[in-house]
Every structure is written in structure tokens, then in C-alpha cells.
Short mmCIF file of N, CA, C and O in Angstrom, two decimals:
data_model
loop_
_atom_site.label_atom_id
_atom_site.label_comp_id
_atom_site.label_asym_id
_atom_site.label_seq_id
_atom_site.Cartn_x
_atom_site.Cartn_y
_atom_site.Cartn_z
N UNK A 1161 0.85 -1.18 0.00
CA UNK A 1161 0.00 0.00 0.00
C UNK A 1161 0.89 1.24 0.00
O UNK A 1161 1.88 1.26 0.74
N UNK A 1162 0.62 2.22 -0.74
CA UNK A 1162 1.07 3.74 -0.47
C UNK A 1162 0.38 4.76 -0.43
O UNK A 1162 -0.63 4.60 -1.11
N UNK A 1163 0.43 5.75 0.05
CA UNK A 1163 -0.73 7.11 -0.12
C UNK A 1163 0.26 7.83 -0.69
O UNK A 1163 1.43 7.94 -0.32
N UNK A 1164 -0.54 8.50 -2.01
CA UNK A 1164 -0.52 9.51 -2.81
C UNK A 1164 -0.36 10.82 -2.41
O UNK A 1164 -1.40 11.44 -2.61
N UNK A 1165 0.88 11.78 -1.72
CA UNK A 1165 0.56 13.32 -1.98
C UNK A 1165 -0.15 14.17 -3.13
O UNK A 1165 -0.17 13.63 -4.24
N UNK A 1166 -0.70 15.36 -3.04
CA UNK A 1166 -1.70 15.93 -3.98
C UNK A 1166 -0.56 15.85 -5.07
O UNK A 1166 -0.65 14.95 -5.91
N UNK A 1167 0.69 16.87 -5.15
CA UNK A 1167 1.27 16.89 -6.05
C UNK A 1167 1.34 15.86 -6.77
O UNK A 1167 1.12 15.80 -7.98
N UNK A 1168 1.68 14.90 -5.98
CA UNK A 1168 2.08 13.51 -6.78
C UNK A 1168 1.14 12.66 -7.75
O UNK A 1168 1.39 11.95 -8.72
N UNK A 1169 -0.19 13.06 -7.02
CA UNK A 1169 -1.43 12.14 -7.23
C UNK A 1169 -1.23 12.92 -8.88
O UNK A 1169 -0.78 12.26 -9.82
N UNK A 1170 -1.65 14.42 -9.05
CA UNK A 1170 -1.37 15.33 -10.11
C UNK A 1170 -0.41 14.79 -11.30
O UNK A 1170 -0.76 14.59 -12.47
N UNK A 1171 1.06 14.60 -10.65
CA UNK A 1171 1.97 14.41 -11.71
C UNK A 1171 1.31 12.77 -12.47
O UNK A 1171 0.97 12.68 -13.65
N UNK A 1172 1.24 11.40 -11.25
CA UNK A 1172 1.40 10.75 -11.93
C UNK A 1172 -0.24 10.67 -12.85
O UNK A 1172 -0.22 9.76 -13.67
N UNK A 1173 -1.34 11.34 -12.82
CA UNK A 1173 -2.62 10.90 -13.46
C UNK A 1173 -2.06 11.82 -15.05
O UNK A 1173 -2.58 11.64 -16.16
N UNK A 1174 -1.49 12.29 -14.90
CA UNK A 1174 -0.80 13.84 -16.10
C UNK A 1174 0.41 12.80 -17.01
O UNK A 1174 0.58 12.70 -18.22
N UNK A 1175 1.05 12.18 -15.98
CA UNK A 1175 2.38 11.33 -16.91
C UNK A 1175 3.09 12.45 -16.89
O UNK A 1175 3.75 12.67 -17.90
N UNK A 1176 3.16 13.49 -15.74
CA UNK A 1176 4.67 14.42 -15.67
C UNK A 1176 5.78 13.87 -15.33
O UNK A 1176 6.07 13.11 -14.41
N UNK A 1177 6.63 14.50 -16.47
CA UNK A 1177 7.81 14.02 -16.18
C UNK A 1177 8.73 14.32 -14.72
O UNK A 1177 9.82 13.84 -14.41
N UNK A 1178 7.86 15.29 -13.97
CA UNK A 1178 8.39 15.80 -12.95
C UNK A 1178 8.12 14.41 -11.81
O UNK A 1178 8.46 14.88 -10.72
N UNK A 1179 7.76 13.23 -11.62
CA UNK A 1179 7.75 12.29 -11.06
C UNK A 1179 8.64 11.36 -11.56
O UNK A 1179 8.61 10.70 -12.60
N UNK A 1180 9.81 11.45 -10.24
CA UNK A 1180 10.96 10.42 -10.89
C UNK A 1180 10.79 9.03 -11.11
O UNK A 1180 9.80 8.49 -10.61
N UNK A 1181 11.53 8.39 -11.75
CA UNK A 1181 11.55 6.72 -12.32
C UNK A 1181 11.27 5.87 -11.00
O UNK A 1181 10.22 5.24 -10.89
N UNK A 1182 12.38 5.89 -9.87
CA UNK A 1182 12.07 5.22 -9.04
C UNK A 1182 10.74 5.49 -8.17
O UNK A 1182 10.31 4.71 -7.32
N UNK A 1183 10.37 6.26 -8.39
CA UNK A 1183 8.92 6.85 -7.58
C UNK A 1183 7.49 6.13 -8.44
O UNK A 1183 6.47 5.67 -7.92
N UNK A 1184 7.77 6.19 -9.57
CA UNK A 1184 6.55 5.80 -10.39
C UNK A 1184 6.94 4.43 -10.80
O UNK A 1184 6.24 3.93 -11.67
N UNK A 1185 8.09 3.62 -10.25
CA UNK A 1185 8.29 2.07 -10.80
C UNK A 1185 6.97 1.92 -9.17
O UNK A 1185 5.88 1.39 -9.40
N UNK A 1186 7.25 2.39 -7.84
CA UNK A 1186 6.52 2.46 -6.74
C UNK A 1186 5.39 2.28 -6.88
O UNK A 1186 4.72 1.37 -6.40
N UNK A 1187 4.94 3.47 -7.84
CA UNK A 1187 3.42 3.63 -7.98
C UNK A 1187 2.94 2.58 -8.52
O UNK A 1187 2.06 1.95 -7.95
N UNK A 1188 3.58 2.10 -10.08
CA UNK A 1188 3.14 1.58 -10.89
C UNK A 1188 3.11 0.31 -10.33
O UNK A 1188 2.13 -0.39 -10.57
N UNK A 1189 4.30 -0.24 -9.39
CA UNK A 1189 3.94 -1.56 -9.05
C UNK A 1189 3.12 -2.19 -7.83
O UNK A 1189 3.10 -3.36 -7.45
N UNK A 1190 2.28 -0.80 -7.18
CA UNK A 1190 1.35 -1.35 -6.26
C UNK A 1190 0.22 -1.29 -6.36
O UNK A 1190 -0.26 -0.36 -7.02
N UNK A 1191 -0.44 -2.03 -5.89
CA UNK A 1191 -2.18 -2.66 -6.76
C UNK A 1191 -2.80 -1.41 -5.57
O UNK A 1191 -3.77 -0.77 -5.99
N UNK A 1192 -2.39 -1.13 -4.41
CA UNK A 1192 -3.10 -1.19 -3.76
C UNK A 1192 -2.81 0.72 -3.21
O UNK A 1192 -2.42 0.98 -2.07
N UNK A 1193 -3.09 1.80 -4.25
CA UNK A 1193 -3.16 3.06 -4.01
C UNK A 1193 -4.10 3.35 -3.06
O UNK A 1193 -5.23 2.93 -2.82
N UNK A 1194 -3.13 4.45 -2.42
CA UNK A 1194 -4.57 5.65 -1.83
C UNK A 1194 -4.18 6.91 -1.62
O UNK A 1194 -3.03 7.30 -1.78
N UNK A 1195 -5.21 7.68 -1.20
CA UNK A 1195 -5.06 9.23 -0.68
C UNK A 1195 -5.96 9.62 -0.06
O UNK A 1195 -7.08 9.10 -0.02
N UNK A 1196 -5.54 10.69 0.60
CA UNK A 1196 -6.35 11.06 1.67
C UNK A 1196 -7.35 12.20 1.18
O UNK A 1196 -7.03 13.09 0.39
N UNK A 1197 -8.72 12.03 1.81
CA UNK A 1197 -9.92 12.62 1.41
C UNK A 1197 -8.99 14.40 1.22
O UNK A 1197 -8.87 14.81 0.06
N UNK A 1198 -8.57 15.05 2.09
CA UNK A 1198 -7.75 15.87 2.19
C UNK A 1198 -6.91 16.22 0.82
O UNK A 1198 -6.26 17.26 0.78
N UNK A 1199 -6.94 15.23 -0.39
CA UNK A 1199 -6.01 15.75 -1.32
C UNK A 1199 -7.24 16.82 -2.05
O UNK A 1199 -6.95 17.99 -2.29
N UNK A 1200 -9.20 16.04 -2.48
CA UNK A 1200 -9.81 17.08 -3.08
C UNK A 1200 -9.90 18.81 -2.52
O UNK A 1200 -10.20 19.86 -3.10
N UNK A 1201 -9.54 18.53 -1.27
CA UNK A 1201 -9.36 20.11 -0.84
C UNK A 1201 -8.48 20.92 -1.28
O UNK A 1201 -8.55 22.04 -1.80
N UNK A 1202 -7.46 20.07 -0.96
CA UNK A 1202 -5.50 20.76 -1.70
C UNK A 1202 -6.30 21.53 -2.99
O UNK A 1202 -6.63 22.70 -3.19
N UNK A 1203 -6.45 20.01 -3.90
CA UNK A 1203 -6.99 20.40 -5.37
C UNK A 1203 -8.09 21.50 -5.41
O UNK A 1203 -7.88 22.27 -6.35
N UNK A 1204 -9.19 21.80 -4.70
CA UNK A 1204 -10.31 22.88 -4.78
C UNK A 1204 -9.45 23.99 -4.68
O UNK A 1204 -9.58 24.84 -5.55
N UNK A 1205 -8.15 24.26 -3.33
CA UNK A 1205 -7.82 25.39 -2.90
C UNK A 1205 -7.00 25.73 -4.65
O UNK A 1205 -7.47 26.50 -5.48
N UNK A 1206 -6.04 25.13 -4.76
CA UNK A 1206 -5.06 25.41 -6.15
C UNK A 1206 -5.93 25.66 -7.16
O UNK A 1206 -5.66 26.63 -7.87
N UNK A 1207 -7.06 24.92 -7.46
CA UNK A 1207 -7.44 25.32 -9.04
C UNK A 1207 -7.89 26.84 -8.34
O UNK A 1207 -7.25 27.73 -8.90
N UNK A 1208 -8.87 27.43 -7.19
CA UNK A 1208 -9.08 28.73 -7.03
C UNK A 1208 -8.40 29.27 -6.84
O UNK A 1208 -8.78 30.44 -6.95
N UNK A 1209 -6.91 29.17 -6.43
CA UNK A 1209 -5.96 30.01 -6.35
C UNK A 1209 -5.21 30.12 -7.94
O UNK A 1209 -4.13 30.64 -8.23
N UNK A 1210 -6.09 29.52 -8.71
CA UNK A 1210 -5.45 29.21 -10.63
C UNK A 1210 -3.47 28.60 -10.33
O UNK A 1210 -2.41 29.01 -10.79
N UNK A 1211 -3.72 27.78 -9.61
CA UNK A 1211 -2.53 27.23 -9.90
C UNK A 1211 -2.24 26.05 -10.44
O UNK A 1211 -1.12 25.58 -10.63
N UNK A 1212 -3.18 25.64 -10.65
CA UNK A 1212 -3.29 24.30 -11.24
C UNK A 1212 -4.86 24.40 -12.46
O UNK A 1212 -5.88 25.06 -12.22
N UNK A 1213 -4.60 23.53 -13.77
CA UNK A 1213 -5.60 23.37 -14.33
C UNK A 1213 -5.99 22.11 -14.64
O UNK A 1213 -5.23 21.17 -14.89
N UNK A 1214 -7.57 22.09 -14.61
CA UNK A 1214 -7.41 20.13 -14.72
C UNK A 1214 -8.12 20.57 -15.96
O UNK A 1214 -8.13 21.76 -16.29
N UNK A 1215 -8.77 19.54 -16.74
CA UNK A 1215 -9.20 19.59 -18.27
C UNK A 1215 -11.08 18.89 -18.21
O UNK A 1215 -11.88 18.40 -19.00
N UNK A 1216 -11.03 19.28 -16.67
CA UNK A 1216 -12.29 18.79 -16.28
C UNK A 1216 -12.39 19.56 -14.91
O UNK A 1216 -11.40 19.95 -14.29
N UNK A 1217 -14.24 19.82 -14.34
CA UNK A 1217 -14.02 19.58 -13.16
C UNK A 1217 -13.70 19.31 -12.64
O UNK A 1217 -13.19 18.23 -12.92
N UNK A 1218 -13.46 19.78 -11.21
CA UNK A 1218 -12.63 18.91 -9.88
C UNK A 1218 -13.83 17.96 -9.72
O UNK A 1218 -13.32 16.85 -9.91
N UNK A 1219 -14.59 17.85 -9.58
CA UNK A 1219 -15.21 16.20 -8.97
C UNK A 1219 -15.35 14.88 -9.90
O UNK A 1219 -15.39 13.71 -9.54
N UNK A 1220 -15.42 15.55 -11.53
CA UNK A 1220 -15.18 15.22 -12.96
C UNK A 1220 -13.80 14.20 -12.77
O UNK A 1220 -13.81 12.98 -12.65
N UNK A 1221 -12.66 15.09 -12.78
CA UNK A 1221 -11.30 14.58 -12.76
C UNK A 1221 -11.12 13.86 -11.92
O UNK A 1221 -10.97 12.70 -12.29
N UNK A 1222 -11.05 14.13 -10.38
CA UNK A 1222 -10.68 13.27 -9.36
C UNK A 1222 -11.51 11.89 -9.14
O UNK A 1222 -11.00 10.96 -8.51
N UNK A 1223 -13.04 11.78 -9.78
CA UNK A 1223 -13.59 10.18 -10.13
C UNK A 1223 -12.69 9.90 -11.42
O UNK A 1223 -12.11 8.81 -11.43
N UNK A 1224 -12.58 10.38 -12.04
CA UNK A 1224 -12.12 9.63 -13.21
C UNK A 1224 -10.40 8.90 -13.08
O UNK A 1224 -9.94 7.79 -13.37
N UNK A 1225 -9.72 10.39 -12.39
CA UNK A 1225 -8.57 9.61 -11.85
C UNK A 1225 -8.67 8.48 -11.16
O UNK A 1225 -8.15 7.44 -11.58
N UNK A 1226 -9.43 8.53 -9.86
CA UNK A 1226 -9.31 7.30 -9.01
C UNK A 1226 -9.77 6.25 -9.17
O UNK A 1226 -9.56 5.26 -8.47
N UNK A 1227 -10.74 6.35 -10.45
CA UNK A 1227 -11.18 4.90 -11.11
C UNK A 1227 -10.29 4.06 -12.47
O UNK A 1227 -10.26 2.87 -12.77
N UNK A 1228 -9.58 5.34 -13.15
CA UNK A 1228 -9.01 4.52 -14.06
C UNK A 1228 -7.11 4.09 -13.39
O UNK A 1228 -6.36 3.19 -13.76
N UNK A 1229 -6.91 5.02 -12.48
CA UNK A 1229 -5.59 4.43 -11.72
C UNK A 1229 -5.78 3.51 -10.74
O UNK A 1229 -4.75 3.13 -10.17
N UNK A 1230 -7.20 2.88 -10.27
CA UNK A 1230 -7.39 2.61 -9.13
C UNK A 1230 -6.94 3.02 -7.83
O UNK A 1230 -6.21 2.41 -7.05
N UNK A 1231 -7.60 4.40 -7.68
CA UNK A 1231 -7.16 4.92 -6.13
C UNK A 1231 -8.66 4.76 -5.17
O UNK A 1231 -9.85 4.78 -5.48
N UNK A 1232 -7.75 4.57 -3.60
CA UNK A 1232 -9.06 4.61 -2.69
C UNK A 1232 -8.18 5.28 -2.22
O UNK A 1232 -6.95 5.34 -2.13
N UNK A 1233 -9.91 6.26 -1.65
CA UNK A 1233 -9.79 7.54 -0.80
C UNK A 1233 -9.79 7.03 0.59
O UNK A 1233 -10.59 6.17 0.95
N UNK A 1234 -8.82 7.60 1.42
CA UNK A 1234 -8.86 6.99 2.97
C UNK A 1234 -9.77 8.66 3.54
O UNK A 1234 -9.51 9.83 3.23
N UNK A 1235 -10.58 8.24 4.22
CA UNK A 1235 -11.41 9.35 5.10
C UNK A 1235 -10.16 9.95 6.42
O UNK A 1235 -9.16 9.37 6.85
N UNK A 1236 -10.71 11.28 6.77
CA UNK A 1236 -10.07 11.96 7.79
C UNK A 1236 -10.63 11.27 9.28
O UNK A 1236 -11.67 11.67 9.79
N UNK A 1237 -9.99 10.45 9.74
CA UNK A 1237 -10.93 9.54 11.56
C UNK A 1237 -10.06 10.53 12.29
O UNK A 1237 -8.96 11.04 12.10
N UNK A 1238 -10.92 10.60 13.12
CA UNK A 1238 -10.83 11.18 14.43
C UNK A 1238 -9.57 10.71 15.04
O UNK A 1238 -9.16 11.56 15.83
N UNK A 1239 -8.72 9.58 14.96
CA UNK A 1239 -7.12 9.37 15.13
C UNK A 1239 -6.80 9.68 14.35
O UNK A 1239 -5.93 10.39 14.86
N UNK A 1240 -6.65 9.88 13.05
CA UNK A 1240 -5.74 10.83 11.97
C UNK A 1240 -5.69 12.14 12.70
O UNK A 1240 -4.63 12.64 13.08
N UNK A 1241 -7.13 12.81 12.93
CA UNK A 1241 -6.72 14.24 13.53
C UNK A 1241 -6.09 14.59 14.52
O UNK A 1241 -5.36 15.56 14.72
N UNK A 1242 -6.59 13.18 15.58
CA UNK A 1242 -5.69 13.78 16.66
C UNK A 1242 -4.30 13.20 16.78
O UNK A 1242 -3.91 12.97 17.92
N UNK A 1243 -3.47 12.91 15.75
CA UNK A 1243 -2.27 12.17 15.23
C UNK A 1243 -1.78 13.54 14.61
O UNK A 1243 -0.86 14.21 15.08
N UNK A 1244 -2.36 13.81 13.73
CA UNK A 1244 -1.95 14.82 13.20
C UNK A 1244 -1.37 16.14 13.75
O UNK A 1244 -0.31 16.67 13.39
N UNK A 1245 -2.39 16.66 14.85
CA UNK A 1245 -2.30 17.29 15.53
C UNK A 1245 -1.35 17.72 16.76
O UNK A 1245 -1.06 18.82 17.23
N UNK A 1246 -0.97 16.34 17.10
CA UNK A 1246 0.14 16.13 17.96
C UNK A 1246 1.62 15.57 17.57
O UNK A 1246 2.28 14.81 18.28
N UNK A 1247 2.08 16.19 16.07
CA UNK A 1247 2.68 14.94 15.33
C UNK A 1247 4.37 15.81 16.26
O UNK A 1247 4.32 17.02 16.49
N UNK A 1248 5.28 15.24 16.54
CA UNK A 1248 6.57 15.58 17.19
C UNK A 1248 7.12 15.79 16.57
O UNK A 1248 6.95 15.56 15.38
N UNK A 1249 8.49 16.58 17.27
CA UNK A 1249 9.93 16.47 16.08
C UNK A 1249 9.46 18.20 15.60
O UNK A 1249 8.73 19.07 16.08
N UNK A 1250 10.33 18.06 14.41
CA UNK A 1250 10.63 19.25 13.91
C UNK A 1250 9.42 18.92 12.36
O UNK A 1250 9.62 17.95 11.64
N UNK A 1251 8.38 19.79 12.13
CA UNK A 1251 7.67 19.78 11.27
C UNK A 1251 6.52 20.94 11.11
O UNK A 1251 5.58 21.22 11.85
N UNK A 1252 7.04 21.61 9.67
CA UNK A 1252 6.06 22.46 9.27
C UNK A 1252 5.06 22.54 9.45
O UNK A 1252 4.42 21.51 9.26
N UNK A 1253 4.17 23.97 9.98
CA UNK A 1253 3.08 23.92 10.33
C UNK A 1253 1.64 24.02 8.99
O UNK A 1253 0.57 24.61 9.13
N UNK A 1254 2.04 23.38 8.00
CA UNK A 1254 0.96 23.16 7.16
C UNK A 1254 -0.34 21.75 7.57
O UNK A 1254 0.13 20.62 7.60
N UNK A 1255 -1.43 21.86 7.78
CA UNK A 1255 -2.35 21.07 8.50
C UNK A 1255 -2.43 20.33 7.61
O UNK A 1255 -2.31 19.18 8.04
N UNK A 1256 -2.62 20.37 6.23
CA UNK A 1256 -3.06 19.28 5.35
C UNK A 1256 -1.63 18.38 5.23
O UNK A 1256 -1.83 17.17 5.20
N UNK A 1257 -0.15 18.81 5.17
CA UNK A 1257 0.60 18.26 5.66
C UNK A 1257 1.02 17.06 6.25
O UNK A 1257 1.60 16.00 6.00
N UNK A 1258 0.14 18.06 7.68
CA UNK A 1258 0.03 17.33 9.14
C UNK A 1258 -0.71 15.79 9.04
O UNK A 1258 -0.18 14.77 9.47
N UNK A 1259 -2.19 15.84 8.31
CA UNK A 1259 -2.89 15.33 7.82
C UNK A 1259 -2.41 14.04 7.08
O UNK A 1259 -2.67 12.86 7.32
N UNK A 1260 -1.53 14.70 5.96
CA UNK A 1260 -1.10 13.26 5.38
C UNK A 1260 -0.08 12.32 5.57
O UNK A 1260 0.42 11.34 5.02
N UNK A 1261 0.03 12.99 6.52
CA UNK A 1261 1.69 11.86 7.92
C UNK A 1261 0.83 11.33 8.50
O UNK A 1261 0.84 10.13 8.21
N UNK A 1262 -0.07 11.62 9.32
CA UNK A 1262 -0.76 11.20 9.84
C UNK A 1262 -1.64 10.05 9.51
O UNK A 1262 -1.76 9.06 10.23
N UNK A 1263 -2.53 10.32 7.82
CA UNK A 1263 -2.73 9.41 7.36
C UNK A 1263 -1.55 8.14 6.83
O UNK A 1263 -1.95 7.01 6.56
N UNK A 1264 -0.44 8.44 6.76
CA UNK A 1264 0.61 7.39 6.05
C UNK A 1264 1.18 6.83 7.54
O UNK A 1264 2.10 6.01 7.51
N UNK A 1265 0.74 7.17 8.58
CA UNK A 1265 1.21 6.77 9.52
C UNK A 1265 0.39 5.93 9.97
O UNK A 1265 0.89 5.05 10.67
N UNK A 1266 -1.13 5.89 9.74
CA UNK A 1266 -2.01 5.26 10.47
C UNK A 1266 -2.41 4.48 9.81
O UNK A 1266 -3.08 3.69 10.48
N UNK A 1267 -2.34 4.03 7.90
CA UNK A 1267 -2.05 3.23 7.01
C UNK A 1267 -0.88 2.17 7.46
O UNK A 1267 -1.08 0.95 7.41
N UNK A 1268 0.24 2.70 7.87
CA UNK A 1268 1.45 1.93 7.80
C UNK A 1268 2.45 1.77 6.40
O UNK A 1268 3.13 0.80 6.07
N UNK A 1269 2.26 3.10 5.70
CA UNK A 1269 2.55 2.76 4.66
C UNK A 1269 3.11 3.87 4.38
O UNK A 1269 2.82 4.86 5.04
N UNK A 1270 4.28 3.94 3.05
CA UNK A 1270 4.98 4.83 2.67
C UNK A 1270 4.00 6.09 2.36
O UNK A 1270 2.89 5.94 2.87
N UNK A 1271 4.16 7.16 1.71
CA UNK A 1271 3.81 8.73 1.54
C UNK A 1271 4.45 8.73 0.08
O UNK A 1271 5.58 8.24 -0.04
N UNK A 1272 4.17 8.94 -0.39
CA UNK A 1272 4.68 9.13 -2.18
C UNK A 1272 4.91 10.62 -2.38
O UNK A 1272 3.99 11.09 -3.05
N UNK A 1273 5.94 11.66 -1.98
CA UNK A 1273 5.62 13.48 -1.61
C UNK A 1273 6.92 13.65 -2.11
O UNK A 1273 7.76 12.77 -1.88
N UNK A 1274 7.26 14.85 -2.88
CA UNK A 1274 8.27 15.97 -3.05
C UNK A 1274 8.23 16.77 -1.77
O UNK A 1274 9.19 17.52 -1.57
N UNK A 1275 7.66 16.74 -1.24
CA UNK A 1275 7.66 18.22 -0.12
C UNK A 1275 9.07 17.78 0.91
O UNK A 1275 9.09 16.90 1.78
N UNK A 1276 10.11 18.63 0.52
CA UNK A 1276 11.00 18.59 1.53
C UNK A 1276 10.75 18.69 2.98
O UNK A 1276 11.67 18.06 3.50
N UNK A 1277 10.18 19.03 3.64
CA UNK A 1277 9.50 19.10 5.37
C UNK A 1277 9.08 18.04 5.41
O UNK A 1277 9.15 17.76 6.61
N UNK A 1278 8.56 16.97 4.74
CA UNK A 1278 8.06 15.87 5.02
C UNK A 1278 8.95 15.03 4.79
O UNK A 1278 9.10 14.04 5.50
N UNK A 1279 9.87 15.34 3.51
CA UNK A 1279 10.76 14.23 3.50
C UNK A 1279 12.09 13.85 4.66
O UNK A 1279 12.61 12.81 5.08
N UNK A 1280 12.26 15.17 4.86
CA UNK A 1280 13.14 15.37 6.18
C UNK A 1280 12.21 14.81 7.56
O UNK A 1280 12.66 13.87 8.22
N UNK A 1281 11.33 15.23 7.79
CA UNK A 1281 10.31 14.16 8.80
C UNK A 1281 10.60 13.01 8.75
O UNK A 1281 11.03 12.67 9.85
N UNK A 1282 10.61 11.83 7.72
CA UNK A 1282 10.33 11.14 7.45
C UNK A 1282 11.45 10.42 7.77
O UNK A 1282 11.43 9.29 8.25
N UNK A 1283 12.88 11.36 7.38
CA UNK A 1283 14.31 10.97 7.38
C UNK A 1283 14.69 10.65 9.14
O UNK A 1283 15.59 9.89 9.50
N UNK A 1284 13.88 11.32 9.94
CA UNK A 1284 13.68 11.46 11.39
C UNK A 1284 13.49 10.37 11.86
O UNK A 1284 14.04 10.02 12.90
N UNK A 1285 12.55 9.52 11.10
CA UNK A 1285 11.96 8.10 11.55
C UNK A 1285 10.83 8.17 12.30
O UNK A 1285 10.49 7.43 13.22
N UNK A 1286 9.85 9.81 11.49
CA UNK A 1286 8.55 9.48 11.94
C UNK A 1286 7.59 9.50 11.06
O UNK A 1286 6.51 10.04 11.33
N UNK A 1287 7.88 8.77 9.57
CA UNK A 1287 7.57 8.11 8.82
C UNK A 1287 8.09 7.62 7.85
O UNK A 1287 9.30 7.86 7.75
N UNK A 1288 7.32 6.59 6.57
CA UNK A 1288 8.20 6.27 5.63
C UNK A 1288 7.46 7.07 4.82
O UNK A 1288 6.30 7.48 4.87
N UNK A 1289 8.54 7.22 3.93
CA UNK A 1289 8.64 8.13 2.65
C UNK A 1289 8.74 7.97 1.78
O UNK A 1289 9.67 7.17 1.70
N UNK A 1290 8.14 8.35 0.23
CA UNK A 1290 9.21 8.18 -1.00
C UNK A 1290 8.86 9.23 -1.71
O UNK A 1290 7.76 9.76 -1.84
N UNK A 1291 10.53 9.64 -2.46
CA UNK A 1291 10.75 11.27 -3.11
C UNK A 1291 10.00 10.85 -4.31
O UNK A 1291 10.27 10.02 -5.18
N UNK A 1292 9.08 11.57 -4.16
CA UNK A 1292 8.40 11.34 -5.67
C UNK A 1292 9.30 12.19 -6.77
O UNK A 1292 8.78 12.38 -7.87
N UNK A 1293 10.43 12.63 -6.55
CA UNK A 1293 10.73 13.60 -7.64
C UNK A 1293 12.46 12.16 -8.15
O UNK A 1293 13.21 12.11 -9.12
N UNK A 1294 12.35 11.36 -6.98
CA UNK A 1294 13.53 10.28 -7.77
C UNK A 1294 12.96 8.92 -8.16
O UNK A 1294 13.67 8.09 -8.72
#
């Protein structure tokens, strides 16, 4: 199993080249994707902030992604939040962030993220990780 960061979820449904080889041999070879309910928000906030464009609606795109890549959405539980919330160590105060350590923590499963703050978290040994950008 792995959970999908937003970016990542983005690059690999796009085929950007900005998702490295060893990151997407990852993706490609596990049956068993997910992400956290928390990524359609990421995605609502960016397309209104026009930083991102999809070629569809957001509710359009994100069924269509998660059915033809096979992704399941993991819900926000009440231990994700309060995991999240209390997460230790040295880590950026971004909540959706917070959120998806939390979720990859309570999965048991790697984090698929570029975001340096997480990857350095992660390097800490308070989660597993993989650089989606190698």
C-alpha cells in the first residue's frame, strides 16, 4: 500500500515528467493506491488560487482519476486528527501536511511526496517516505 501526496497524485494521473523513475516504478507496481480525502481540498484550494488546471471539473477529474488508476480515498478519523495534531519532532506547520503523515502513519505505509518538510520528517523516523521527484 502507499498514499498519494496531492502533487504527486497530479503528476502521476498527467504522466509528468516531474515524477521520478524510481517513484513511479513504486506507484506503478502497487495494486493497492490511496489518498487522503484531504487531497480534493489541496486540489479545490489550487485550481481557485489558478494554480493548477485540470481539463475537467474537480469532482469530474478526481472520479475519473481514481477509477481509471485505481485509487481509494482513505477518510479523515478522528485518530488521523488527533495524530496529526500532535505529530513531534521538527515539522512544518501546514495542517493538510500534518494530515497526510498522519494518514501514512495510520495506514502503515509509505507517503509518495516531493515536499521537503516531510521528507526530512520522514528521514527522522517518523515516517516512511518516498521522493516522488527520484
Amino acid at each position: 500500500m502507499i498514499l498519494l501526496d496531492t502533487h504527486t497524485l497530479i503528476w502521476f494521473a498527467s504522466g509528468a515528467s516531474d515524477l521520478g523513475p524510481k517513484a513511479l516504478r513504486h506507484i506503478e507496481g502497487q495494486p493497492d493506491r490511496r489518498m487522503s480525502a484531504m487531497v480534493a481540498w489541496e486540489l479545490a484550494m489550487l485550481l481557485d488560487k489558478r494554480r493548477i488546471a485540470l481539463g475537467s471539473p474537480l469532482e469530474t477529474w478526481l472520479a475519473e482519476v481514481m477509477r481509471t488508476f485505481e485509487i481509494v480515498e482513505v477518510p479523515v478519523t478522528s485518530a488521523i486528527g488527533c495524530d496529526a495534531g500532535g505529530l513531534k519532532g521538527n515539522i512544518h506547520g501546514d495542517p493538510c501536511d500534518q494530515i497526510m503523515i498522519a494518514t501514512a502513519r495510520a495506514l502503515g505505509c509509505p507517503l509518495v511526496t516531493s515536499d521537503a518538510a516531510i521528507l526530512r520528517y520522514a528521514a527522522g523516523g517518523h515516517l516512511k517516505a518516498i521522493d516522488a521527484r527520484r
